[in-house]
Coordinates of C-alpha atoms and ligand atoms in Angstrom, one line a residue:
X253 CA 0.0 0.0 0.0
X254 CA 1.3 3.5 -0.9
X255 CA 2.1 5.9 2.0
X256 CA 0.7 9.3 2.4
X257 CA 3.9 10.8 0.9
X258 CA 3.8 8.5 -2.1
X259 CA 0.2 9.5 -2.8
X260 CA 0.9 13.2 -2.4
X261 CA 3.8 12.9 -4.8
X262 CA 1.7 10.9 -7.3
X263 CA -1.1 13.5 -7.1
X264 CA 1.4 16.4 -7.5
X265 CA 2.8 14.7 -10.6
X266 CA -0.6 14.1 -12.0
X267 CA -1.6 17.7 -11.6
X268 CA 1.5 18.9 -13.3
X269 CA 1.0 16.4 -16.2
X270 CA -2.6 17.6 -16.6
X271 CA -1.4 21.3 -16.8
X272 CA -2.7 22.5 -13.4
X273 CA -0.7 25.7 -12.5
X274 CA 1.2 25.7 -9.3
X275 CA -0.9 28.7 -8.2
X276 CA -3.8 26.3 -7.7
X277 CA -1.9 25.0 -4.6
X278 CA -2.0 27.1 -1.5
X279 CA -1.4 26.9 2.2
X280 CA -3.1 30.0 3.4
X281 CA -6.2 32.1 2.5
X282 CA -9.3 30.1 1.8
X283 CA -8.1 26.5 1.1
X284 CA -9.5 23.0 0.7
X285 CA -7.5 20.1 2.1
X286 CA -7.1 17.4 -0.5
X287 CA -7.4 14.0 1.2
X288 CA -7.0 10.4 0.3
X289 CA -9.2 7.6 1.7
X290 CA -6.4 5.2 1.1
X291 CA -4.5 6.6 4.0
X292 CA -7.3 8.6 5.7
X293 CA -5.0 11.7 5.6
X294 CA -4.6 15.1 4.1
X295 CA -2.2 15.2 1.1
X296 CA -1.9 19.0 0.5
X297 CA -4.1 22.1 0.2
X298 CA -5.5 23.8 -2.8
X299 CA -6.8 27.3 -3.2
X300 CA -10.5 27.5 -2.5
X301 CA -13.2 30.0 -3.6
X302 CA -14.8 32.3 -1.0
X303 CA -18.6 32.5 -1.3
X304 CA -18.3 36.2 -2.0
X305 CA -16.2 35.5 -5.1
X306 CA -19.0 33.5 -6.7
X307 CA -20.8 36.6 -8.0
X308 CA -17.8 37.6 -10.2
X309 CA -17.2 34.1 -11.4
X310 CA -20.8 33.7 -12.6
X311 CA -20.7 37.1 -14.1
X312 CA -17.6 36.2 -16.1
X313 CA -19.4 33.0 -17.3
X314 CA -22.4 35.1 -18.3
X315 CA -20.3 37.5 -20.3
X316 CA -18.8 34.5 -22.1
X317 CA -22.3 33.2 -22.8
X318 CA -23.2 36.4 -24.7
X319 CA -20.5 35.4 -27.3
X320 CA -20.6 31.6 -27.0
X321 CA -24.4 31.4 -27.8
X322 CA -23.7 32.9 -31.2
X323 CA -20.9 30.5 -32.2
X324 CA -22.4 27.8 -34.4
X325 CA -23.1 24.6 -32.6
X326 CA -20.8 22.4 -34.8
X327 CA -18.0 24.9 -34.1
X328 CA -18.7 24.7 -30.4
X329 CA -18.4 20.9 -30.8
X330 CA -14.7 21.3 -31.7
X331 CA -13.9 22.3 -28.1
X332 CA -15.6 19.1 -26.8
X333 CA -13.8 17.1 -29.5
X334 CA -10.5 18.4 -28.3
X335 CA -11.4 17.7 -24.7
X336 CA -12.2 14.1 -25.6
X337 CA -8.7 13.8 -27.3
X338 CA -7.0 15.3 -24.2
X339 CA -8.9 12.9 -22.0
X340 CA -7.9 10.0 -24.1
X341 CA -4.2 11.1 -23.9
X342 CA -4.4 11.6 -20.1
X343 CA -6.7 8.8 -19.2
X344 CA -4.3 7.0 -16.9
X345 CA -3.3 10.2 -15.1
X346 CA -6.8 11.4 -14.4
X347 CA -7.7 7.8 -13.3
X348 CA -4.8 8.0 -10.8
X349 CA -6.4 11.1 -9.3
X350 CA -9.8 9.4 -9.1
X351 CA -8.3 6.4 -7.2
X352 CA -6.2 8.7 -4.9
X353 CA -9.1 11.0 -4.0
X354 CA -12.1 8.6 -3.8
X355 CA -10.6 5.2 -3.7
X356 CA -12.0 3.6 -6.8
X357 CA -10.3 0.5 -8.0
X358 CA -8.1 0.9 -11.1
X359 CA -10.5 -0.6 -13.5
X360 CA -13.5 1.5 -12.3
X361 CA -11.4 4.7 -12.3
X362 CA -10.3 4.0 -15.9
X363 CA -13.9 3.2 -16.7
X364 CA -15.0 6.5 -15.3
X365 CA -12.6 8.4 -17.5
X366 CA -13.7 6.3 -20.5
X367 CA -17.2 7.4 -19.8
X368 CA -16.0 11.0 -20.1
X369 CA -14.5 10.2 -23.5
X370 CA -17.7 8.5 -24.6
X371 CA -19.9 11.4 -23.6
X372 CA -17.5 13.8 -25.5
X373 CA -18.1 11.7 -28.6
X374 CA -21.8 11.8 -28.1
X375 CA -21.8 15.5 -27.6
X376 CA -19.7 16.2 -30.7
X377 CA -22.2 14.2 -32.7
X378 CA -25.0 16.1 -31.0
X379 CA -23.5 19.5 -32.0
X380 CA -24.8 18.8 -35.5
X381 CA -28.1 17.3 -34.4
X382 CA -29.8 19.8 -32.1
X383 CA -32.9 19.3 -34.1
X384 CA -36.1 21.3 -33.8
X385 CA -39.4 20.3 -35.5
X386 CA -41.6 21.9 -38.1
X387 CA -45.3 21.3 -37.4
X388 CA -48.1 21.8 -40.0
X389 CA -49.8 25.1 -39.4
X390 CA -53.6 25.3 -39.4
X391 CA -53.3 28.6 -41.3
X392 CA -52.5 28.8 -45.0
X393 CA -49.3 30.6 -45.8
X394 CA -47.9 30.0 -42.3
X395 CA -45.0 28.0 -41.0
X396 CA -44.9 26.7 -37.5
X397 CA -41.5 25.6 -36.1
X398 CA -39.5 25.2 -33.0
X399 CA -35.8 26.0 -32.6
X400 CA -33.5 25.3 -29.7
X401 CA -31.4 28.1 -28.4
X402 CA -28.6 28.2 -25.7
X403 CA -30.1 28.6 -22.3
X404 CA -27.5 30.5 -20.2
X405 CA -25.0 29.7 -17.5
X406 CA -25.2 26.1 -16.2
X407 CA -24.2 25.6 -12.6
X408 CA -23.0 22.1 -11.9
X409 CA -22.7 20.7 -8.3
X410 CA -21.3 17.2 -8.2
X411 CA -20.9 14.4 -5.6
X412 CA -17.7 12.7 -4.5
X413 CA -18.4 9.3 -6.0
X414 CA -18.3 10.2 -9.6
X415 CA -15.8 13.0 -9.3
X416 CA -15.1 13.4 -13.0
X417 CA -17.8 11.7 -15.1
X418 CA -20.8 13.6 -13.8
X419 CA -19.0 16.9 -14.7
X420 CA -18.3 15.6 -18.2
X421 CA -21.9 14.5 -18.7
X422 CA -23.1 18.0 -18.0
X423 CA -20.2 20.0 -19.4
X424 CA -19.8 18.4 -22.8
X425 CA -23.5 18.6 -23.5
X426 CA -23.9 22.1 -22.0
X427 CA -21.0 23.4 -24.1
X428 CA -22.3 22.2 -27.5
X429 CA -25.7 23.6 -26.5
X430 CA -24.0 27.0 -26.1
X431 CA -24.0 27.2 -22.3
X432 CA -21.0 28.1 -20.2
X433 CA -20.4 25.9 -17.1
X434 CA -19.6 27.0 -13.5
X435 CA -18.6 23.8 -11.6
X436 CA -18.7 23.3 -7.8
X437 CA -17.3 19.8 -7.4
X438 CA -17.4 17.8 -4.2
X439 CA -15.1 19.1 -1.5
X440 CA -13.8 15.5 -1.3
X441 CA -12.4 15.6 -4.8
X442 CA -10.8 19.0 -5.6
X443 CA -7.8 17.5 -7.3
X444 CA -9.9 15.6 -9.9
X445 CA -11.7 18.9 -10.5
X446 CA -8.5 20.8 -11.0
X447 CA -7.3 18.2 -13.5
X448 CA -10.5 18.3 -15.6
X449 CA -10.6 22.1 -15.5
X450 CA -7.0 22.3 -16.8
X451 CA -7.7 19.9 -19.7
X452 CA -10.8 21.8 -20.7
X453 CA -9.0 25.2 -20.4
X454 CA -6.4 23.9 -22.8
X455 CA -9.1 22.7 -25.3
X456 CA -10.8 26.1 -25.0
X457 CA -7.5 28.0 -25.7
X458 CA -6.5 25.8 -28.6
X459 CA -9.9 26.2 -30.3
X460 CA -10.0 29.9 -29.6
X461 CA -13.3 29.7 -27.6
X462 CA -14.1 32.4 -25.0
X463 CA -12.1 31.8 -21.8
X464 CA -15.0 32.3 -19.5
X465 CA -17.0 29.3 -20.7
X466 CA -15.6 27.1 -17.9
X467 CA -15.3 28.2 -14.3
X468 CA -14.3 26.2 -11.3
X469 CA -15.5 26.9 -7.7
X470 CA -13.6 24.9 -5.1
X471 CA -15.4 24.9 -1.7
X472 CA -18.1 23.5 0.4
X473 CA -21.8 23.9 0.7
X474 CA -21.6 27.6 1.3
X475 CA -20.0 28.1 -2.1
X476 CA -22.5 25.6 -3.6
X477 CA -25.3 27.7 -2.1
X478 CA -24.0 30.9 -3.6
X479 CA -24.3 29.2 -7.0
X480 CA -27.7 27.8 -6.3
X481 CA -29.1 31.3 -5.4
X482 CA -27.4 33.2 -8.2
X483 CA -30.1 34.7 -10.5
X484 CA -27.8 34.3 -13.5
X485 CA -27.5 30.6 -13.2
X486 CA -30.2 29.5 -15.7
X487 CA -29.9 25.8 -15.0
X488 CA -28.6 24.2 -11.8
X489 CA -27.6 20.6 -12.3
X490 CA -27.0 19.1 -8.9
X491 CA -25.9 15.6 -8.1
X492 CA -25.8 14.3 -4.6
X493 CA -27.9 13.2 -1.7
X494 CA -31.7 13.6 -1.5
X495 CA -31.0 15.8 1.5
X496 CA -29.0 18.2 -0.7
X497 CA -31.7 18.2 -3.4
X498 CA -34.4 19.0 -0.8
X499 CA -32.4 22.1 0.1
X500 CA -31.4 23.1 -3.4
X501 CA -34.5 22.4 -5.4
X502 CA -36.9 24.9 -3.7
X503 CA -34.3 27.7 -3.8
X504 CA -33.8 27.4 -7.5
X505 CA -37.6 27.1 -8.0
X506 CA -38.2 30.2 -5.9
X507 CA -36.2 32.3 -8.4
X508 CA -37.8 30.5 -11.3
X509 CA -34.5 28.9 -12.3
X510 CA -34.4 25.5 -13.9
X511 CA -33.0 22.6 -11.9
X512 CA -31.8 19.1 -12.9
X513 CA -31.6 16.9 -9.8
X514 CA -29.7 13.6 -9.7
X515 CA -30.2 12.4 -6.1
X516 CA -30.0 9.2 -4.0
X517 CA -31.2 5.8 -4.9
X518 CA -32.3 2.6 -3.1
X519 CA -32.0 0.2 -6.0
X520 CA -33.4 -3.3 -6.1
X521 CA -33.1 -6.4 -8.2
X522 CA -35.8 -9.0 -8.4
X523 CA -34.7 -12.6 -9.0
X524 CA -37.5 -14.8 -10.4
X525 CA -37.7 -18.6 -10.2
X526 CA -36.6 -18.9 -13.9
X527 CA -33.5 -16.7 -13.5
X528 CA -30.1 -17.8 -14.7
X529 CA -28.5 -17.8 -11.3
X530 CA -24.9 -17.7 -12.6
X531 CA -25.8 -14.5 -14.4
X532 CA -27.6 -13.2 -11.3
X533 CA -24.8 -13.9 -8.9
X534 CA -22.1 -12.0 -10.8
X535 CA -24.3 -9.1 -11.7
X536 CA -25.5 -8.7 -8.1
X537 CA -22.0 -8.9 -6.6
X538 CA -20.8 -6.1 -8.9
X539 CA -23.9 -4.0 -8.4
X540 CA -23.8 -4.3 -4.6
X541 CA -20.1 -4.3 -3.8
X542 CA -18.6 -2.5 -6.8
X543 CA -17.3 1.0 -5.9
X544 CA -17.6 -0.3 -2.3
X545 CA -21.4 0.3 -2.5
X546 CA -20.8 4.0 -3.2
X547 CA -22.7 4.5 -6.4
X548 CA -26.1 6.1 -6.7
X549 CA -27.0 3.0 -8.7
X550 CA -25.5 0.6 -6.2
X551 CA -27.9 -2.3 -5.5
X552 CA -29.2 -2.1 -2.0
X553 CA -32.1 -4.6 -2.0
X554 CA -32.4 -8.1 -3.3
X555 CA -36.0 -9.3 -3.8
X556 CA -35.7 -13.0 -4.5
X557 CA -38.4 -15.6 -5.1
X558 CA -38.7 -18.0 -2.1
X559 CA -38.1 -21.0 -4.3
X560 CA -34.6 -19.9 -5.2
X561 CA -33.7 -17.8 -2.2
X562 CA -31.7 -20.4 -0.3
X563 CA -29.6 -21.3 -3.3
X564 CA -29.0 -17.7 -4.4
X565 CA -28.3 -16.4 -0.9
X566 CA -25.8 -19.3 -0.2
X567 CA -23.9 -18.5 -3.4
X568 CA -23.9 -14.8 -2.6
X569 CA -22.6 -15.4 0.9
X570 CA -19.6 -17.3 -0.6
X571 CA -19.0 -14.6 -3.2
X572 CA -19.2 -11.8 -0.6
X573 CA -16.9 -13.6 1.8
X574 CA -14.2 -14.0 -0.9
X575 CA -14.3 -10.5 -2.3
X576 CA -10.7 -9.1 -2.3
X577 CA -10.8 -5.9 -0.3
X578 CA -7.7 -3.7 -0.3
X579 CA -5.4 -1.4 -2.2
X580 CA -7.4 -0.1 -5.2
X581 CA -4.2 0.4 -7.2
X582 CA -3.5 -3.4 -6.9
X583 CA -4.7 -5.6 -9.8
X584 CA -7.1 -8.1 -8.4
X585 CA -8.6 -5.8 -5.7
X586 CA -12.4 -5.5 -6.2
X587 CA -13.3 -3.4 -3.2
X588 CA -11.5 -0.3 -2.2
X589 CA -12.0 1.9 0.9
X590 CA -15.1 3.8 2.0
X591 CA -14.6 7.5 1.4
X592 CA -14.2 8.5 5.1
X593 CA -14.9 7.7 8.7
X594 CA -18.4 9.1 8.4
X595 CA -19.3 6.6 5.7
X596 CA -18.0 3.8 7.8
X597 CA -19.9 5.0 10.9
X598 CA -23.1 5.3 8.8
X599 CA -22.6 1.7 7.7
X600 CA -22.1 0.4 11.2
X601 CA -25.2 2.4 12.4
X602 CA -27.3 0.9 9.6
X603 CA -26.1 -2.6 10.5
X604 CA -27.0 -2.0 14.1
X605 CA -30.4 -0.6 13.2
X606 CA -31.2 -3.6 11.0
X607 CA -30.2 -6.0 13.8
X608 CA -32.6 -4.2 16.1
X609 CA -35.3 -4.6 13.4
X610 CA -34.8 -8.4 13.4
X611 CA -32.4 -8.6 10.5
X612 CA -29.5 -11.0 10.4
X613 CA -26.0 -10.2 9.0
X614 CA -25.1 -13.3 7.0
X615 CA -21.7 -12.2 6.1
X616 CA -19.4 -9.1 6.1
X617 CA -20.0 -5.6 7.6
X618 CA -16.8 -5.5 9.6
X619 CA -13.8 -3.3 9.1
X620 CA -11.2 -5.0 7.0
X621 CA -7.6 -4.9 8.1
X622 CA -5.6 -4.1 4.9
X623 CA -2.5 -2.8 6.7
X624 CA -3.3 0.8 6.2
X625 CA -5.3 3.6 7.9
X626 CA -8.6 4.4 6.2
X627 CA -12.0 2.7 6.3
X628 CA -12.2 -0.5 4.4
X629 CA -15.3 -2.5 5.0
X630 CA -16.3 -6.0 4.0
X631 CA -19.5 -5.9 2.0
X632 CA -22.4 -7.1 4.1
X633 CA -25.2 -9.4 3.1
X634 CA -28.2 -9.0 5.4
X635 CA -31.4 -11.0 5.6
X636 CA -34.3 -8.9 6.7
X637 CA -37.8 -10.0 7.7
X638 CA -39.6 -6.9 6.4
X639 CA -38.9 -3.9 4.3
X640 CA -39.1 -1.0 6.8
X641 CA -36.9 1.3 8.9
X642 CA -33.3 1.5 7.7
X643 CA -34.0 -0.6 4.6
X644 CA -36.1 2.3 3.3
X645 CA -33.1 4.6 3.4
X646 CA -30.0 4.9 1.3
X647 CA -26.9 4.0 3.3
X648 CA -24.0 4.9 1.1
X649 CA -21.9 1.8 1.8
X650 CA -21.9 -1.9 0.7
X651 CA -24.9 -3.4 2.4
X652 CA -27.3 -5.7 0.5
X653 CA -30.6 -6.4 2.2
X654 CA -32.3 -9.7 1.2
X655 CA -36.1 -9.9 1.0
X656 CA -38.2 -12.8 -0.3
X657 CA -41.4 -12.9 -2.3
X658 CA -44.0 -15.4 -3.5
X659 CA -45.6 -13.7 -6.5
X660 CA -44.6 -11.0 -8.9
X661 CA -47.2 -8.5 -7.6
X662 CA -45.6 -8.8 -4.2
X663 CA -42.1 -8.4 -5.6
X664 CA -43.2 -5.2 -7.5
X665 CA -44.9 -3.8 -4.4
X666 CA -41.7 -4.3 -2.4
X667 CA -39.6 -3.0 -5.3
X668 CA -41.7 0.2 -5.6
X669 CA -42.3 0.6 -1.9
X670 CA -39.4 3.0 -1.3
X671 CA -39.2 6.7 -1.8
X672 CA -36.3 6.7 -4.2
X673 CA -36.7 5.7 -7.9
X674 CA -33.3 5.4 -9.7
X675 CA -32.4 2.0 -11.0
X676 CA -33.9 -1.5 -11.1
X677 CA -33.3 -5.0 -12.5
X678 CA -35.0 -8.3 -12.9
X679 CA -33.4 -11.6 -13.6
X680 CA -35.8 -14.0 -15.3
X681 CA -36.1 -16.2 -18.4
X682 CA -39.8 -15.6 -18.6
X683 CA -40.5 -13.0 -21.2
X684 CA -43.9 -12.1 -19.9
X685 CA -42.4 -11.5 -16.4
X686 CA -39.7 -9.3 -17.9
X687 CA -42.3 -7.3 -19.9
X688 CA -44.4 -6.8 -16.8
X689 CA -41.4 -5.5 -14.9
X690 CA -40.9 -2.9 -17.7
X691 CA -44.6 -2.1 -18.1
X692 CA -46.3 1.1 -16.7
X693 CA -47.3 -0.8 -13.6
X694 CA -43.9 -2.4 -13.3
X695 CA -40.7 -0.9 -11.8
X696 CA -41.2 2.8 -11.1
X697 CA -37.6 3.8 -11.6
X698 CA -35.9 6.0 -14.3
X699 CA -33.7 3.0 -15.3
X700 CA -35.1 -0.6 -15.4
X701 CA -33.0 -3.6 -16.7
X702 CA -33.6 -7.2 -17.6
X703 CA -30.9 -9.7 -16.8
X704 CA -28.6 -6.9 -15.9
X705 CA -27.8 -5.3 -12.6
X706 CA -28.6 -1.8 -11.4
X707 CA -25.3 -0.1 -11.9
X708 CA -23.0 0.6 -14.9
X709 CA -25.3 2.6 -17.2
X710 CA -24.1 3.5 -20.7
X711 CA -24.0 7.2 -21.7
X712 CA -26.3 6.7 -24.7
X713 CA -29.4 6.6 -22.7
X714 CA -30.9 9.4 -20.5
X715 CA -29.7 8.9 -17.0
X716 CA -31.7 9.7 -13.9
X717 CA -34.5 8.7 -11.6
X718 CA -38.0 9.5 -10.3
X719 CA -39.5 10.3 -6.8
X720 CA -36.8 11.4 -4.3
X721 CA -34.1 10.7 -6.9
X722 CA -35.2 14.1 -8.2
X723 CA -36.6 13.5 -11.7
X724 CA -33.6 14.9 -13.6
X725 CA -32.2 13.3 -16.8
X726 CA -28.6 13.8 -18.1
X727 CA -26.2 12.2 -20.6
X728 CA -27.7 10.7 -23.8
X729 CA -31.0 10.4 -25.6
X730 CA -32.8 13.8 -25.6
X731 CA -31.4 14.9 -22.2
X732 CA -29.7 17.8 -24.1
X733 CA -33.1 19.6 -24.3
X734 CA -32.7 20.3 -20.6
X735 CA -29.8 22.6 -21.4
X736 CA -31.5 24.7 -24.1
X737 CA -34.5 26.9 -24.4
X738 CA -37.2 26.1 -26.9
X739 CA -38.5 28.9 -29.1
X740 CA -41.7 28.2 -31.0
X741 CA -42.0 30.4 -34.1
X742 CA -44.9 31.2 -36.4
X743 CA -43.9 32.7 -39.7
X744 CA -46.7 34.3 -41.7
X745 CA -45.8 34.6 -45.4
X746 CA -49.4 34.9 -46.7
X747 CA -49.5 38.7 -46.6
X748 CA -52.9 38.6 -44.7
X749 CA -53.9 38.5 -41.1
X750 CA -55.3 35.1 -40.2
X751 CA -56.0 34.3 -36.5
X752 CA -55.7 30.8 -35.1
X753 CA -58.8 28.9 -34.1
X754 CA -60.8 30.9 -36.7
X755 CA -61.0 34.0 -34.5
X756 CA -62.4 37.0 -36.3
X757 CA -61.2 40.4 -34.9
X758 CA -62.7 42.7 -37.5
Ligands
LIG1096 P1 -23.8 15.4 -0.8 O1 -25.2 15.6 -1.0 O2 -23.2 15.4 0.6 O3 -22.9 16.4 -1.6 C1 -23.1 16.5 -3.0 C2 -22.6 17.9 -3.5 O4 -23.6 18.9 -3.0 C3 -21.3 18.4 -2.9 O5 -20.6 19.1 -3.9 C4 -21.7 19.3 -1.8 O6 -20.8 20.3 -1.5 C5 -23.0 19.9 -2.3 N1 -24.0 20.4 -1.4 C6 -24.4 19.7 -0.3 N2 -25.4 20.4 0.4 C7 -25.5 21.6 -0.3 C8 -26.3 22.7 -0.2 N3 -27.2 22.8 0.8 N4 -26.3 23.7 -1.1 C9 -25.4 23.6 -2.2 N5 -24.6 22.6 -2.3 C10 -24.6 21.5 -1.4 O7 -23.5 13.9 -1.5 P2 -22.2 13.1 -1.6 O8 -21.9 12.4 -0.2 O9 -21.0 13.8 -2.2 O10 -22.6 11.9 -2.6 C11 -23.4 10.8 -2.3 C12 -24.8 11.0 -2.7 O11 -24.9 11.5 -4.0 C13 -25.6 9.8 -2.6 O12 -26.9 10.1 -2.0 C14 -25.8 9.3 -4.0 O13 -26.9 8.5 -4.3 C15 -25.9 10.6 -4.7 N6 -25.5 10.5 -6.1 C16 -26.5 10.6 -7.0 C17 -26.2 10.4 -8.4 C18 -27.3 10.4 -9.4 O14 -27.0 10.6 -10.6 N7 -28.6 10.2 -9.0 C19 -24.9 10.3 -8.8 C20 -23.9 10.3 -7.8 C21 -24.2 10.4 -6.5

């Protein structure tokens, strides 16, 4: 395992390689302490933004907007194309920062950067496809059309667990849509943010785009709040806990801003009697224990048919017990550390609560000794008698609750019986059952899969969830429309006044 000094040196090198100026590091003034969960220690400090600076930053982004909105979208796409090239060139380096700051295993950290490259590709294509429609007018000599225009400054607030990908989903799409971005990353991942900002600044300079189209605010909730309340932030895209969304959403609504909320999940998989259990076991283990249970799409509930419950749970117990927990830089490690002590405490409190509720921890849950400071936990598999109390909440740690069912209606009632609505899966070989799961009275989530787990979405689809997950959609499909304003135009070329609906006004 690397020491604190090794990690600090590696992080310094990575920042230099990515082009982050030395002036970003600071020991006094407003600072943020960059930390690593691999050693549970501070690495070094970076310059932070004071809340009172936010006004000027948003103002600079807004000035850039006035020019950027007039640059043709395919030309805007060139900045994103260049960003994708730079990310490809620096994939390993940025992945190092992701592992250092949030503890993702190597393969997942590289996957996160790959996701950034993929969304850049998608956004570049999109820059030539921001289609509006032409509708038949009811009046002769009239044309009715809609066009999509840039919206304004997009504020992005992101969570620690996808420290770079969520930024790229928002930023690549916002930029081709003609919107500048002001980013307030998680206070737990400032180094990742500095790396992304440096690469994008380079792409902006090389393509001759206005400087101000990307701005970084490093800080905590107070800085985030200044962005939330700023009247010039046209769209606030906020990713994080439901608690955060509950605070942020009403504030943006009160000033008639637009918000895109990507909040907590409590995702479940249903395993039916006809399921291929080999497929189910591997998919469930990745969904529940991958990223140490710290994905919004992590699987937190298993709803298994009583006829296959013993066999499946037995196999999962073995798989959980043999999961390699340890240094995320080491090949073969599948579970890295929890992000901090608070996460570990929340996990222990949840396990205690579930025991009081009559649940039984079948395997895992304890702190793993990996020969380093930091909070490594063994993923826990917990049988619960009912779905209530702590099972209804998102605990951001690797705990999988097991519930059983006897018919599909009961499984669906359990599945939908939580307040979050992000991601779902069913394992079945029965097509009718799979279709029912995807039907209007099936899973009530934004993402629903068949024979596939809850996590690991591709960027081509629109990503997001319902209920307390916030209702936002980002990434692929038509999510770009959230970053633009629609203008409906009527063009009268008939030379005479004709009112709609046959109204006669003399
Ligand atoms: P968090 O809510 O603690 O913080 C997220 C971000 O919001 C941080 O940048 C934080 O500084 C900021 N923030 C918090 N309160 C704020 C406030 N009142 N005003 C302005 N900004 C505020 O979340 P976290 O611990 O970083 O991340 C884990 C949570 O994020 C989980 O609930 C997870 O499910 C969720 N998440 C959701 C998605 C999704 O797409 N649905 C993706 C990733 C993470």
